[in-house]
Every structure is written in structure tokens, then in C-alpha cells.
Coordinates of C-alpha atoms in Angstrom, one line a residue:
Chain C
M1 CA 0.0 0.0 0.0
S2 CA 2.3 2.7 -1.1
A3 CA 2.7 5.5 -3.5
I4 CA 5.8 5.9 -5.7
S5 CA 7.0 9.2 -6.9
V6 CA 9.6 9.5 -9.7
R7 CA 11.0 13.0 -9.9
N8 CA 12.9 13.9 -13.1
V9 CA 15.1 10.8 -13.1
W10 CA 18.0 10.3 -15.5
V11 CA 20.1 7.3 -16.0
E12 CA 23.3 7.7 -17.9
Y13 CA 26.2 5.3 -18.6
G14 CA 29.1 7.7 -19.5
E15 CA 28.1 9.2 -22.8
Q16 CA 25.1 7.0 -23.3
I17 CA 21.8 8.2 -21.9
V18 CA 19.3 5.4 -21.1
L19 CA 16.5 7.3 -19.5
E20 CA 15.8 11.0 -19.3
Q21 CA 13.3 13.3 -17.6
I22 CA 11.3 10.4 -16.2
R23 CA 8.5 11.9 -14.1
L24 CA 5.8 9.6 -12.9
D25 CA 3.5 9.4 -9.9
I26 CA 2.0 6.0 -9.0
E27 CA -0.8 6.1 -6.5
S28 CA -1.1 3.6 -3.8
G29 CA -2.8 0.4 -4.9
A30 CA -2.3 1.1 -8.6
F31 CA -1.3 -1.5 -11.2
V32 CA 1.0 0.2 -13.6
S33 CA 2.0 -1.6 -16.8
I34 CA 5.2 -0.4 -18.5
V35 CA 5.5 -1.1 -22.2
G36 CA 7.8 0.0 -25.0
P37 CA 10.2 -1.4 -27.6
S38 CA 13.2 -3.5 -26.6
G39 CA 16.2 -1.7 -25.3
C40 CA 14.3 1.5 -24.3
G41 CA 15.1 1.2 -20.6
K42 CA 12.0 -0.5 -19.2
T43 CA 14.0 -3.0 -17.2
T44 CA 16.5 -0.2 -16.2
F45 CA 13.5 1.7 -14.8
L46 CA 12.4 -1.4 -12.8
K47 CA 16.0 -1.8 -11.5
L48 CA 15.8 1.8 -10.3
L49 CA 12.7 0.9 -8.3
L50 CA 14.4 -2.3 -7.0
G51 CA 17.4 -0.3 -5.9
Q52 CA 19.6 -2.4 -8.1
E53 CA 20.6 0.7 -10.0
R54 CA 20.8 4.4 -9.0
P55 CA 19.6 7.4 -11.0
T56 CA 22.4 9.7 -12.1
R57 CA 20.0 12.6 -11.6
G58 CA 16.7 13.1 -9.9
E59 CA 15.2 11.0 -7.1
L60 CA 12.7 8.3 -6.4
L61 CA 10.4 8.4 -3.4
L62 CA 8.4 5.7 -1.7
D63 CA 5.7 7.1 0.5
G64 CA 7.5 10.4 0.5
A65 CA 10.8 9.0 1.7
P66 CA 13.8 8.4 -0.6
L67 CA 14.0 4.9 -2.0
P68 CA 16.8 2.8 -0.4
D69 CA 19.6 2.2 -2.8
E70 CA 19.6 -1.5 -2.4
P71 CA 16.9 -4.1 -2.7
G72 CA 14.9 -4.6 0.5
A73 CA 11.8 -6.3 2.0
D74 CA 9.5 -3.4 1.1
R75 CA 9.7 -4.2 -2.6
G76 CA 9.0 -7.7 -3.8
V77 CA 10.0 -8.9 -7.2
V78 CA 9.2 -11.6 -9.8
F79 CA 11.6 -12.0 -12.7
Q80 CA 11.0 -13.8 -15.9
R81 CA 13.6 -16.5 -14.8
Y82 CA 15.5 -17.5 -11.7
S83 CA 12.9 -16.1 -9.4
V84 CA 12.6 -19.2 -7.2
F85 CA 15.3 -21.1 -5.5
P86 CA 16.1 -24.4 -7.1
H87 CA 17.4 -26.0 -3.9
L88 CA 14.2 -25.4 -1.9
T89 CA 10.8 -27.2 -2.2
V90 CA 7.7 -25.2 -3.1
L91 CA 6.9 -24.9 0.6
G92 CA 10.5 -24.0 1.4
N93 CA 10.5 -21.3 -1.2
V94 CA 7.5 -19.6 0.3
L95 CA 8.7 -20.1 3.9
L96 CA 12.0 -18.5 3.1
G97 CA 10.8 -14.9 3.4
P98 CA 9.2 -15.3 6.8
E99 CA 12.2 -17.3 8.0
L100 CA 14.7 -14.7 6.9
Q101 CA 12.7 -11.9 8.6
A102 CA 12.0 -13.7 11.8
S103 CA 15.3 -15.4 12.4
P104 CA 18.3 -13.1 11.7
L105 CA 21.0 -15.6 12.7
L106 CA 19.9 -19.0 11.6
A107 CA 17.3 -17.9 9.0
R108 CA 15.2 -20.9 10.1
L109 CA 12.1 -21.3 12.2
F110 CA 11.3 -24.2 14.5
G111 CA 8.3 -25.5 16.5
A112 CA 5.2 -23.5 16.9
K113 CA 6.5 -20.5 14.9
R114 CA 7.3 -22.7 12.0
R115 CA 3.9 -24.4 12.1
A116 CA 2.2 -21.0 12.1
Q117 CA 4.2 -19.8 9.1
R118 CA 3.7 -23.2 7.4
E119 CA -0.1 -22.7 7.8
A120 CA 0.0 -19.3 6.2
A121 CA 2.3 -20.5 3.4
T122 CA 0.1 -23.5 2.6
Q123 CA -3.0 -21.2 2.4
L124 CA -1.3 -18.9 0.0
L125 CA -0.1 -21.8 -2.1
D126 CA -3.6 -23.2 -2.2
A127 CA -4.7 -19.8 -3.4
V128 CA -2.3 -19.8 -6.3
G129 CA -3.1 -23.4 -7.2
L130 CA 0.0 -25.1 -5.9
G131 CA -1.6 -26.8 -2.8
E132 CA -0.9 -30.2 -4.3
S133 CA 2.8 -29.6 -5.0
L134 CA 4.1 -28.5 -1.6
H135 CA 7.1 -30.8 -1.5
K136 CA 8.2 -30.7 -5.2
Y137 CA 11.3 -28.9 -6.3
P138 CA 11.0 -26.0 -8.8
A139 CA 12.6 -28.1 -11.5
Q140 CA 9.7 -30.5 -11.3
L141 CA 7.2 -27.7 -12.0
S142 CA 6.1 -26.2 -15.3
G143 CA 7.0 -22.7 -16.2
G144 CA 3.6 -21.4 -15.3
M145 CA 3.7 -23.2 -11.9
Q146 CA 7.1 -21.7 -11.2
Q147 CA 5.8 -18.2 -11.8
R148 CA 2.8 -18.9 -9.5
L149 CA 5.3 -20.0 -6.9
A150 CA 7.3 -16.8 -7.4
L151 CA 4.2 -14.7 -6.9
A152 CA 3.4 -16.5 -3.7
Q153 CA 6.9 -16.3 -2.5
A154 CA 7.1 -12.5 -3.1
L155 CA 3.7 -11.8 -1.6
I156 CA 3.9 -13.7 1.7
T157 CA 6.2 -11.1 3.2
R158 CA 3.6 -8.4 2.4
P159 CA 5.9 -6.0 0.6
K160 CA 4.6 -2.5 -0.1
V161 CA 5.3 -2.7 -3.8
L162 CA 5.4 -5.7 -6.2
L163 CA 7.7 -5.3 -9.2
L164 CA 7.2 -7.7 -12.1
D165 CA 9.8 -8.0 -14.9
E166 CA 8.1 -9.6 -17.9
P167 CA 6.9 -12.3 -15.5
F168 CA 4.8 -14.2 -18.0
G169 CA 6.9 -13.6 -21.1
A170 CA 7.9 -17.2 -21.4
L171 CA 4.5 -18.8 -20.9
D172 CA 1.9 -20.2 -23.3
P173 CA -1.1 -17.9 -24.0
G174 CA -3.6 -20.3 -22.2
I175 CA -1.4 -20.5 -19.1
R176 CA -0.8 -16.8 -19.2
A177 CA -4.5 -16.1 -19.0
E178 CA -4.9 -18.4 -16.0
I179 CA -2.0 -16.7 -14.1
H180 CA -3.4 -13.3 -15.0
E181 CA -6.5 -14.3 -13.0
V182 CA -4.4 -15.4 -10.1
L183 CA -2.5 -12.2 -10.1
K184 CA -5.6 -10.0 -10.4
K185 CA -7.2 -11.8 -7.5
L186 CA -4.1 -11.4 -5.3
W187 CA -3.8 -7.8 -6.2
K188 CA -7.4 -7.1 -5.3
E189 CA -7.1 -9.0 -2.0
T190 CA -3.8 -7.4 -0.9
G191 CA -4.3 -3.9 -2.3
I192 CA -0.6 -3.9 -3.1
T193 CA 1.0 -1.4 -5.6
I194 CA 2.2 -3.3 -8.7
V195 CA 4.6 -2.2 -11.4
M196 CA 4.9 -4.6 -14.3
V197 CA 7.2 -4.4 -17.3
T198 CA 5.8 -6.3 -20.3
H199 CA 6.1 -6.7 -24.0
D200 CA 2.5 -7.7 -24.4
L201 CA 0.2 -4.7 -25.0
R202 CA -2.9 -6.7 -24.5
E203 CA -1.6 -7.9 -21.1
A204 CA -0.6 -4.4 -20.2
F205 CA -4.1 -3.1 -20.8
T206 CA -6.1 -6.0 -19.4
L207 CA -4.2 -6.0 -16.1
G208 CA -3.1 -2.4 -15.6
T209 CA -5.0 0.5 -14.2
R210 CA -2.4 2.7 -15.9
V211 CA -0.2 2.0 -18.9
V212 CA 3.0 3.9 -19.3
V213 CA 4.9 3.8 -22.6
F214 CA 8.7 4.3 -22.7
D215 CA 10.3 5.2 -26.0
R216 CA 13.0 7.3 -27.6
D217 CA 11.9 10.5 -29.1
A218 CA 10.6 9.7 -32.5
R219 CA 11.4 13.1 -33.9
R220 CA 15.1 12.6 -33.6
K221 CA 15.4 10.9 -36.8
R222 CA 19.0 10.3 -37.4
D223 CA 20.3 7.2 -35.5
A224 CA 23.6 8.8 -34.4
E225 CA 21.6 11.6 -32.8
R226 CA 19.0 9.4 -31.3
L227 CA 21.6 7.4 -29.4
R228 CA 22.6 10.4 -27.6
Y229 CA 19.2 10.8 -26.1
G230 CA 17.6 8.5 -23.6
A231 CA 14.1 7.1 -23.6
V232 CA 11.3 9.2 -22.2
I233 CA 7.7 8.5 -21.2
T234 CA 5.8 9.1 -24.4
Q235 CA 2.4 8.0 -23.2
N236 CA 0.8 7.8 -19.8
I237 CA -2.7 6.3 -20.2
E238 CA -5.2 5.9 -17.4
V239 CA -7.2 2.8 -18.1
H240 CA -10.4 3.9 -16.5
K241 CA -12.4 2.0 -13.9
R242 CA -10.6 -1.1 -14.8
R243 CA -11.2 -2.6 -11.4
D244 CA -15.0 -2.3 -11.6
K245 CA -15.2 -4.0 -14.9
N246 CA -13.3 -7.1 -13.9
A247 CA -16.3 -9.3 -14.5
V248 CA -16.4 -8.1 -18.1
L249 CA -12.7 -8.6 -18.5
S250 CA -12.7 -12.3 -18.5
S251 CA -15.4 -12.6 -21.2
A252 CA -14.1 -13.2 -24.7
G253 CA -15.9 -10.8 -27.0
R254 CA -14.6 -7.7 -25.2
D255 CA -13.0 -5.1 -27.5
D256 CA -9.4 -4.4 -26.9
P257 CA -8.5 -0.9 -25.7
T258 CA -7.3 1.3 -28.4
P259 CA -3.5 1.2 -28.8
P260 CA -1.8 4.5 -28.1
Q261 CA -1.5 6.9 -31.0
A262 CA 2.1 7.9 -31.5
P263 CA 2.0 11.7 -31.8
R264 CA -0.6 12.4 -29.1
Q265 CA 1.2 14.2 -26.5
D266 CA 3.7 16.9 -27.2
D267 CA 5.7 17.5 -24.1
L268 CA 8.8 16.6 -26.0
A269 CA 10.3 20.1 -26.3
P270 CA 14.0 19.5 -25.9
V271 CA 15.1 20.6 -22.5
L272 CA 18.7 19.7 -23.2
S273 CA 21.3 22.1 -24.2
Chain X
M1 CA 22.5 -52.0 -40.1
R2 CA 22.5 -49.0 -37.8
R3 CA 25.4 -46.6 -37.4
L4 CA 27.9 -47.6 -34.8
M5 CA 27.2 -44.3 -32.9
N6 CA 23.5 -45.4 -32.4
V7 CA 24.2 -48.9 -31.1
T8 CA 23.8 -49.0 -27.3
P9 CA 24.4 -52.0 -25.0
N10 CA 21.5 -53.2 -22.8
R11 CA 21.8 -53.6 -19.1
G12 CA 23.5 -57.0 -19.1
G13 CA 25.7 -56.1 -22.0
R14 CA 26.8 -53.0 -20.1
W15 CA 28.0 -55.1 -17.2
L16 CA 29.7 -57.5 -19.4
L17 CA 31.5 -54.8 -21.4
A18 CA 32.5 -53.1 -18.2
L19 CA 34.1 -56.3 -16.8
L20 CA 35.8 -57.2 -20.0
P21 CA 38.9 -54.9 -19.7
F22 CA 39.4 -55.9 -16.1
A23 CA 39.2 -59.6 -16.9
L24 CA 41.6 -59.0 -19.8
I25 CA 44.2 -57.2 -17.7
A26 CA 44.0 -59.9 -15.0
M27 CA 44.4 -62.6 -17.6
L28 CA 47.4 -60.9 -19.2
Y29 CA 49.0 -60.5 -15.8
A30 CA 48.5 -64.2 -14.9
M31 CA 49.9 -65.3 -18.2
A32 CA 53.0 -63.1 -18.0
S33 CA 53.5 -64.0 -14.3
A34 CA 53.3 -67.7 -15.0
Q35 CA 55.7 -67.4 -17.9
R36 CA 58.3 -65.6 -15.8
L37 CA 57.9 -67.9 -12.9
A38 CA 58.4 -70.9 -15.1
V39 CA 61.8 -69.5 -16.2
N40 CA 62.8 -68.5 -12.7
A41 CA 60.8 -69.7 -9.7
E42 CA 62.5 -67.0 -7.5
D43 CA 61.3 -64.1 -9.8
K44 CA 60.0 -61.2 -7.8
V45 CA 58.8 -58.8 -10.5
L46 CA 55.5 -60.4 -11.4
P47 CA 54.6 -62.5 -8.4
S48 CA 51.8 -65.1 -8.7
L49 CA 48.4 -64.4 -7.4
S50 CA 48.8 -67.0 -4.6
S51 CA 52.0 -65.4 -3.3
M52 CA 50.2 -62.0 -3.2
V53 CA 47.3 -63.5 -1.3
Q54 CA 49.8 -65.1 1.1
T55 CA 51.6 -61.8 1.7
L56 CA 48.3 -60.1 2.2
H57 CA 47.3 -62.7 4.6
R58 CA 50.5 -62.3 6.6
T59 CA 50.2 -58.5 6.8
A60 CA 46.5 -58.2 7.3
L61 CA 45.7 -61.1 9.6
E62 CA 48.9 -61.9 11.5
E63 CA 50.5 -59.6 14.1
D64 CA 53.9 -58.2 13.2
R65 CA 56.6 -59.8 15.3
R66 CA 58.3 -56.5 15.9
T67 CA 55.5 -54.1 16.6
G68 CA 52.6 -56.5 17.5
E69 CA 50.3 -54.7 15.0
R70 CA 48.6 -56.0 11.9
I71 CA 50.6 -53.9 9.5
F72 CA 48.1 -53.7 6.7
W73 CA 45.4 -52.3 8.9
A74 CA 47.7 -50.1 10.9
D75 CA 49.0 -48.5 7.6
T76 CA 45.5 -48.0 6.3
K77 CA 44.4 -46.4 9.5
V78 CA 47.3 -44.0 9.7
S79 CA 47.0 -43.0 6.0
L80 CA 43.2 -42.6 6.1
K81 CA 43.5 -40.4 9.2
R82 CA 46.0 -38.1 7.5
L83 CA 43.9 -38.0 4.3
G84 CA 40.7 -37.4 6.2
Q85 CA 42.2 -34.6 8.3
G86 CA 43.7 -33.0 5.2
L87 CA 40.5 -33.1 3.3
A88 CA 38.3 -32.0 6.2
I89 CA 40.4 -29.0 6.9
S90 CA 40.6 -28.1 3.2
I91 CA 36.9 -28.3 2.9
A92 CA 36.3 -26.2 5.9
I93 CA 38.7 -23.5 4.6
A94 CA 37.2 -23.7 1.2
L95 CA 33.7 -23.2 2.5
V96 CA 34.5 -20.1 4.5
L97 CA 36.8 -18.5 1.9
G98 CA 35.0 -19.7 -1.2
L99 CA 31.7 -18.4 -0.1
A100 CA 33.1 -15.1 1.0
I101 CA 35.1 -14.6 -2.2
G102 CA 32.2 -15.7 -4.4
L103 CA 29.6 -13.5 -2.8
L104 CA 31.4 -10.4 -1.5
P105 CA 33.0 -8.1 -4.1
M106 CA 35.4 -6.7 -1.4
M107 CA 36.7 -10.1 -0.5
S108 CA 37.0 -11.1 -4.2
A109 CA 39.0 -8.0 -4.9
T110 CA 41.3 -8.8 -2.0
F111 CA 41.8 -12.5 -2.3
S112 CA 41.1 -13.6 -5.9
P113 CA 44.5 -12.7 -7.2
L114 CA 46.2 -14.2 -4.2
M115 CA 44.3 -17.5 -4.7
A116 CA 45.2 -17.5 -8.4
V117 CA 48.9 -17.3 -7.5
I118 CA 48.8 -19.7 -4.6
S119 CA 47.0 -22.4 -6.5
M120 CA 49.9 -22.3 -9.1
V121 CA 52.6 -23.1 -6.4
P122 CA 53.6 -26.7 -7.0
P123 CA 52.9 -28.3 -3.6
M124 CA 55.7 -30.9 -3.9
A125 CA 58.2 -28.1 -4.4
I126 CA 57.4 -26.7 -1.0
L127 CA 57.4 -30.0 0.8
P128 CA 60.9 -29.4 2.2
I129 CA 59.7 -26.1 3.6
L130 CA 56.8 -27.9 5.2
F131 CA 59.2 -30.5 6.8
I132 CA 61.4 -27.7 8.0
A133 CA 58.5 -25.6 9.3
F134 CA 56.3 -28.3 10.7
G135 CA 58.7 -31.0 11.5
L136 CA 58.6 -34.6 10.2
D137 CA 55.4 -35.6 12.1
E138 CA 51.8 -35.7 11.1
L139 CA 51.4 -32.0 10.7
S140 CA 53.6 -31.6 7.7
K141 CA 51.8 -34.4 5.8
V142 CA 48.4 -33.0 6.5
M143 CA 49.7 -29.5 5.6
L144 CA 50.9 -30.8 2.2
I145 CA 47.4 -32.2 1.4
I146 CA 45.8 -28.9 2.5
I147 CA 48.2 -26.8 0.5
G148 CA 47.6 -29.0 -2.5
V149 CA 43.9 -29.3 -2.3
A150 CA 42.4 -26.2 -0.6
P151 CA 43.3 -23.5 -3.2
C152 CA 41.6 -25.5 -5.9
L153 CA 38.5 -26.1 -3.8
I154 CA 38.4 -22.4 -2.8
R155 CA 38.7 -21.2 -6.4
D156 CA 36.1 -23.6 -7.7
L157 CA 33.6 -22.8 -4.9
A158 CA 34.1 -19.1 -5.4
L159 CA 33.5 -19.5 -9.1
K160 CA 30.3 -21.4 -8.5
V161 CA 29.0 -18.9 -6.0
S162 CA 29.8 -16.0 -8.3
Q163 CA 27.9 -17.7 -11.1
L164 CA 24.6 -17.8 -9.1
P165 CA 22.1 -15.8 -11.1
K166 CA 22.0 -12.2 -10.1
E167 CA 18.2 -12.5 -9.9
Q168 CA 18.4 -15.0 -7.0
L169 CA 20.6 -12.7 -5.0
V170 CA 18.3 -9.7 -5.6
K171 CA 15.3 -11.9 -4.9
A172 CA 16.7 -13.0 -1.5
Q173 CA 17.3 -9.4 -0.6
T174 CA 13.7 -8.4 -1.4
L175 CA 12.6 -11.2 1.0
G176 CA 14.6 -9.3 3.7
A177 CA 17.8 -11.3 3.7
S178 CA 21.0 -9.9 5.1
T179 CA 24.4 -10.7 3.6
W180 CA 24.9 -13.5 6.2
Q181 CA 21.5 -14.9 5.5
V182 CA 22.1 -14.9 1.7
M183 CA 25.3 -16.8 2.4
L184 CA 23.6 -19.3 4.7
R185 CA 20.4 -20.0 2.9
V186 CA 21.1 -19.2 -0.8
A187 CA 24.8 -19.5 -1.5
L188 CA 25.9 -22.3 0.8
P189 CA 23.2 -24.9 -0.1
Q190 CA 23.7 -24.4 -3.8
A191 CA 27.5 -24.5 -3.4
M192 CA 27.5 -27.9 -1.6
P193 CA 26.9 -30.2 -4.5
R194 CA 29.7 -28.4 -6.4
L195 CA 31.9 -28.7 -3.3
I196 CA 31.3 -32.5 -3.2
E197 CA 32.0 -32.7 -6.9
S198 CA 35.3 -30.9 -6.7
T199 CA 36.3 -32.9 -3.7
R200 CA 35.8 -36.0 -5.8
L201 CA 38.1 -34.6 -8.4
M202 CA 40.7 -33.7 -5.8
L203 CA 40.7 -37.2 -4.3
G204 CA 43.4 -38.2 -6.7
P205 CA 45.7 -35.3 -6.0
A206 CA 45.1 -35.7 -2.3
F207 CA 46.3 -39.4 -2.4
L208 CA 49.2 -38.3 -4.5
F209 CA 50.3 -35.8 -1.9
L210 CA 49.7 -38.2 0.9
I211 CA 51.8 -41.0 -0.6
S212 CA 54.6 -38.6 -1.6
A213 CA 54.8 -37.2 1.9
E214 CA 54.8 -40.7 3.4
A215 CA 57.4 -41.9 1.0
I216 CA 59.8 -39.2 2.0
S217 CA 59.3 -39.3 5.8
A218 CA 57.1 -41.5 7.9
D219 CA 57.1 -44.5 10.1
A220 CA 53.8 -45.9 9.0
G221 CA 51.2 -45.5 6.2
L222 CA 50.4 -47.1 2.9
G223 CA 52.9 -44.9 1.0
Y224 CA 55.6 -45.5 3.6
R225 CA 55.2 -49.3 3.3
I226 CA 55.3 -49.3 -0.5
F227 CA 58.5 -47.3 -0.6
L228 CA 60.0 -49.4 2.3
V229 CA 59.5 -52.7 0.7
R230 CA 60.6 -51.4 -2.7
R231 CA 64.2 -52.1 -1.5
Y232 CA 63.4 -55.8 -1.4
L233 CA 61.6 -55.8 -4.7
S234 CA 58.5 -57.0 -2.8
M235 CA 56.1 -56.8 -5.6
D236 CA 53.9 -59.3 -3.8
L237 CA 53.2 -56.6 -1.2
I238 CA 53.4 -53.5 -3.4
L239 CA 50.8 -54.7 -5.9
P240 CA 48.1 -55.5 -3.3
Y241 CA 48.8 -52.2 -1.6
V242 CA 48.3 -50.3 -4.9
A243 CA 45.1 -52.2 -5.5
W244 CA 43.9 -51.4 -2.0
I245 CA 44.7 -47.7 -2.3
T246 CA 42.8 -47.6 -5.6
L247 CA 39.9 -49.4 -4.0
L248 CA 39.9 -46.9 -1.1
A249 CA 39.8 -44.0 -3.5
Y250 CA 37.1 -45.5 -5.6
V251 CA 34.9 -46.2 -2.5
A252 CA 35.5 -42.7 -1.2
D253 CA 34.4 -41.3 -4.6
T254 CA 31.3 -43.5 -4.7
L255 CA 30.4 -42.5 -1.1
L256 CA 30.6 -38.8 -2.1
V257 CA 28.3 -39.3 -5.0
Q258 CA 25.8 -41.2 -2.9
C259 CA 26.1 -38.5 -0.2
S260 CA 25.4 -35.8 -2.7
R261 CA 22.4 -37.6 -4.2
R262 CA 20.9 -38.2 -0.8
L263 CA 21.4 -34.8 0.6
F264 CA 20.9 -32.6 -2.4
P265 CA 18.3 -34.4 -4.6
W266 CA 17.4 -31.2 -6.4
A267 CA 20.9 -31.0 -7.8
H268 CA 20.6 -34.4 -9.5
E269 CA 17.0 -34.5 -10.5
V270 CA 16.5 -33.6 -14.1
R271 CA 12.7 -33.8 -14.3
A272 CA 9.9 -35.6 -12.5

């Protein structure tokens, strides 16, 4: 349950500018989808929110306080791959978060405390459809199951924000639709703020309450010139009342939201010298 | 007719093929030995199987007249103790340093170059230094094994830990893990199968260092015995000892594999 504020953030690697003038306010409980072409800094932006990278200019605030510059328990994450630990069972993966937070030295729980956490973990795993696979290892699960596990693992510690980096990119369409439902349910139940990077426009619009498009400025035609500028937010679309229409969402005949028109906004006046 | 590369033996055939080279070697030896003994009954270079069994019987089951020990078992015990100590200490050092170097950039910057240099020092070349520094007793032999084995284990373990996906380390931090907790719950368990694997590979070198140290200075041990009786050309004792050492190494290797499979099933399971 937390608002994120991104204030005029730049990311530069030496000469190369990856992101520039990123301004974005994400209200508490929002589900923000981030889309854009490959290599336009979507993942870099997510890494900023994670604390894995730092902005070279500007600042990021979480509930008004500067974001810590390393990953922490207030921001959960699900990556496309390697999100779950191969050496732990399904149950062990979900128990890990509570164990880490409750037992600083051994990072393990015993007796009544363990039973209580086990109970909570089992319930959550039931909710994501993994109740039958508690003692399997991730390698024994399908890709979709692994991502469900990753969601449960990230959510059990009740982070303020959940960051998703193309979490369903490697899944088949049918499985993807199922896991969308799971995610939507969890999001509504927890009221957590979600930021999701995706390639899939349809996914971005069906899940998000807001869709943010990252792209390099289209008016800088020449490649050599374009490379010297970073990606900016070219579109910031509020997907209205998405939450109320959830019943309609799952039905098939629904018309897709109109894809964003390229030259709609013109806040692109060059600020650079 | 299928291509040769597509022809695979069945279960029974696999056993038979595996035993074939062993049987062939035994047969060749028996023939060569019989031939030499026929020419000269006193020949010591290729003793007959029966004389080897006799010697083994004498050393393993009868007490030595001078020391009152069963030499074979006494040697085995002493050698295994040295080997076990050397390996155990090496593994302990490798766990601490390997994990730290693999996970912490500061440790890596400090110790990686040192490890790269140290692991290139030929252990046998500093054996005299060990004898001078640690005396001729047990310590110098154990030290030789440690110096020969530990740097490789450390480097291998550090490499494995540094190859853990970045995502996993970030993920653990988002679950609230401290550096210590990441080491304990993420890096250590995933490094263990690799540690066992590299320990298996280092069994050979460990035995090499053990036998070398025993050959030069010892008053008991498998290596000591072999080099002692070499003077009398006692192939009837040397050959069974070599076979015994080989068997010990083979059993240790098998035990490590089983241990890894039992303790870390996730590292061996391909798919359910």
C-alpha cells in the first residue's frame, strides 16, 4: 500500500543516456504496466525501483521517503527467470521470506512459529493453485507453476510494492490467461501497488490501471543523434475504472483498448542544451 | 545396419562390457607372471596371485613380530587419518573463503589474485619447507594435502557462487535477507553439490600428496610401506597395496556421489 513518486530521473552510462526526464506518480494500490520497444530502458526503470541501480540525476520516493539504494523487503519482485530457489521445495521457497525476517542468525524457524508460518504459506499456495505440490522442487514444476510460486513467495512477506519484470513472457497464452486471473485476485485482495514491465500490449491493458509507454523521441530521426538521447515517457494512459469491470474482462468478446497513438502528446520540447 | 554411434548396450551387456577390460588385464598378468615364474621360480617382478594372497594374509591377519600390529590395517588407519584430516580442513577453509570470495566483491578484490597465484605453487616443491617448518610428524603431511587441495577447492567454490544468477541474490534481498542470510540460505546450499563434486576430483591429488609425503618421511602408512619394501623388490606386497589404495579412492568417490544424491536431490533430479 504505497505511492511511488519518480522525480525527473535520468540514467546515464558515461556518454550513453538510457532514461531521461522520467516523471511519474504512481498512486497507492495502482497496477502500472510499462511497455515500450526493446532496449528502451523499461528494465532499467524497474531496476531503479528495485534499488539495483541508482539514478544519475533526480530522485525516487516511496511514501515520500527516498527509496533505499539496495533491494529490500518493502519491494517484492518476480523476474522472468530465476525467481525461485532451485534448492528449496515449493513450501521451502514460500517459507524462506518469513524465516529470513523472523530469524536473523539461523534464518530458520522451528516448532510453533514454523507451524504458524507453514499454515500461512500453505494457504497462500492453495490460493495460487500449488496446494498439491508443496514438496516438489521447482525443476519439477512447469514454467507457469514456477511463476505462480514466485508470486506466492514474493507476496507472503507483504511488501509495499510488487515489481514484475516480464513475469509471464515465457508462458503459453492459455497458461498466461490463468495466471493473470491469479495475479488479479491477489492484487485485489492485498491492495498492493504493482509495477509490471511487459512486451505484451494486451496484457498491459487488461491488467493495468495505468499504462506507461517508454520510447526514444521519434522526432530525432538520425540514428547517431537518437543514441545520444535517452528514452522518455511518451504516453501515460489511465485505463479507466478497470477494477469495476473485472467481470467483463474475463469474457471473450470484449473489444481491446485502443492502442496508443504515436504523436498524441507533445511534451517533447527538448530541455537539453 | 544401424550406425555404430547409435548402437547401445543393454543392461546385461553394459556389465559384461565393463568387466571385460578388467578380466583381460587380470588374464594378461596371470599369463605373464606364469611365464616368468616358469623360467625362474624366484622371480619377484611379477609374483603369482597365490603369493600375493599369502603376503596379504600375513600382513593383514597376523601380528607383526616387531610391533605387534597388523601392518596392513595399521598402515590403512594412519593413512586414512592423514587423508581425512587434510581433506576435512581443506573443505572447511574452502567453505569459508570460497563463499566469502564468491559473494562479497570486497573479498573477491582482496583474495582472488592471491588465490590465483597460490594455486599455481607446486605443492611438492614446498614439501621441504613444510618439513622444516612443521617437523617430520603428522602435521607436515596434513599440511601438504591442505596446500595442494584447498586452493583449488576455494577457487572452484568461489566461481560457483559468483555464477549464481543475479536475480536470485536480488530476490533474496527483497525477501529481507542480510548478507549473512544470503550466504547461509542461498549460496551455501547451492554450493554444496559443487563442493562435493570438486572434492571428488581432488581425491586423486590428495592421495598423490599423501603418498609422496609418506614416501619421504614417515614410520607408517600405505605410501611408507610401498616405498619401504621397494628395496626388497617385494612386488607381492606393493601390488596388493596399490590395488587397496585404488579401491579406497574408488569407494570414497562412490560415497561422495551417494552422499550428494541423498542430501541434495534437487541438484541431481532432471525432471519428474
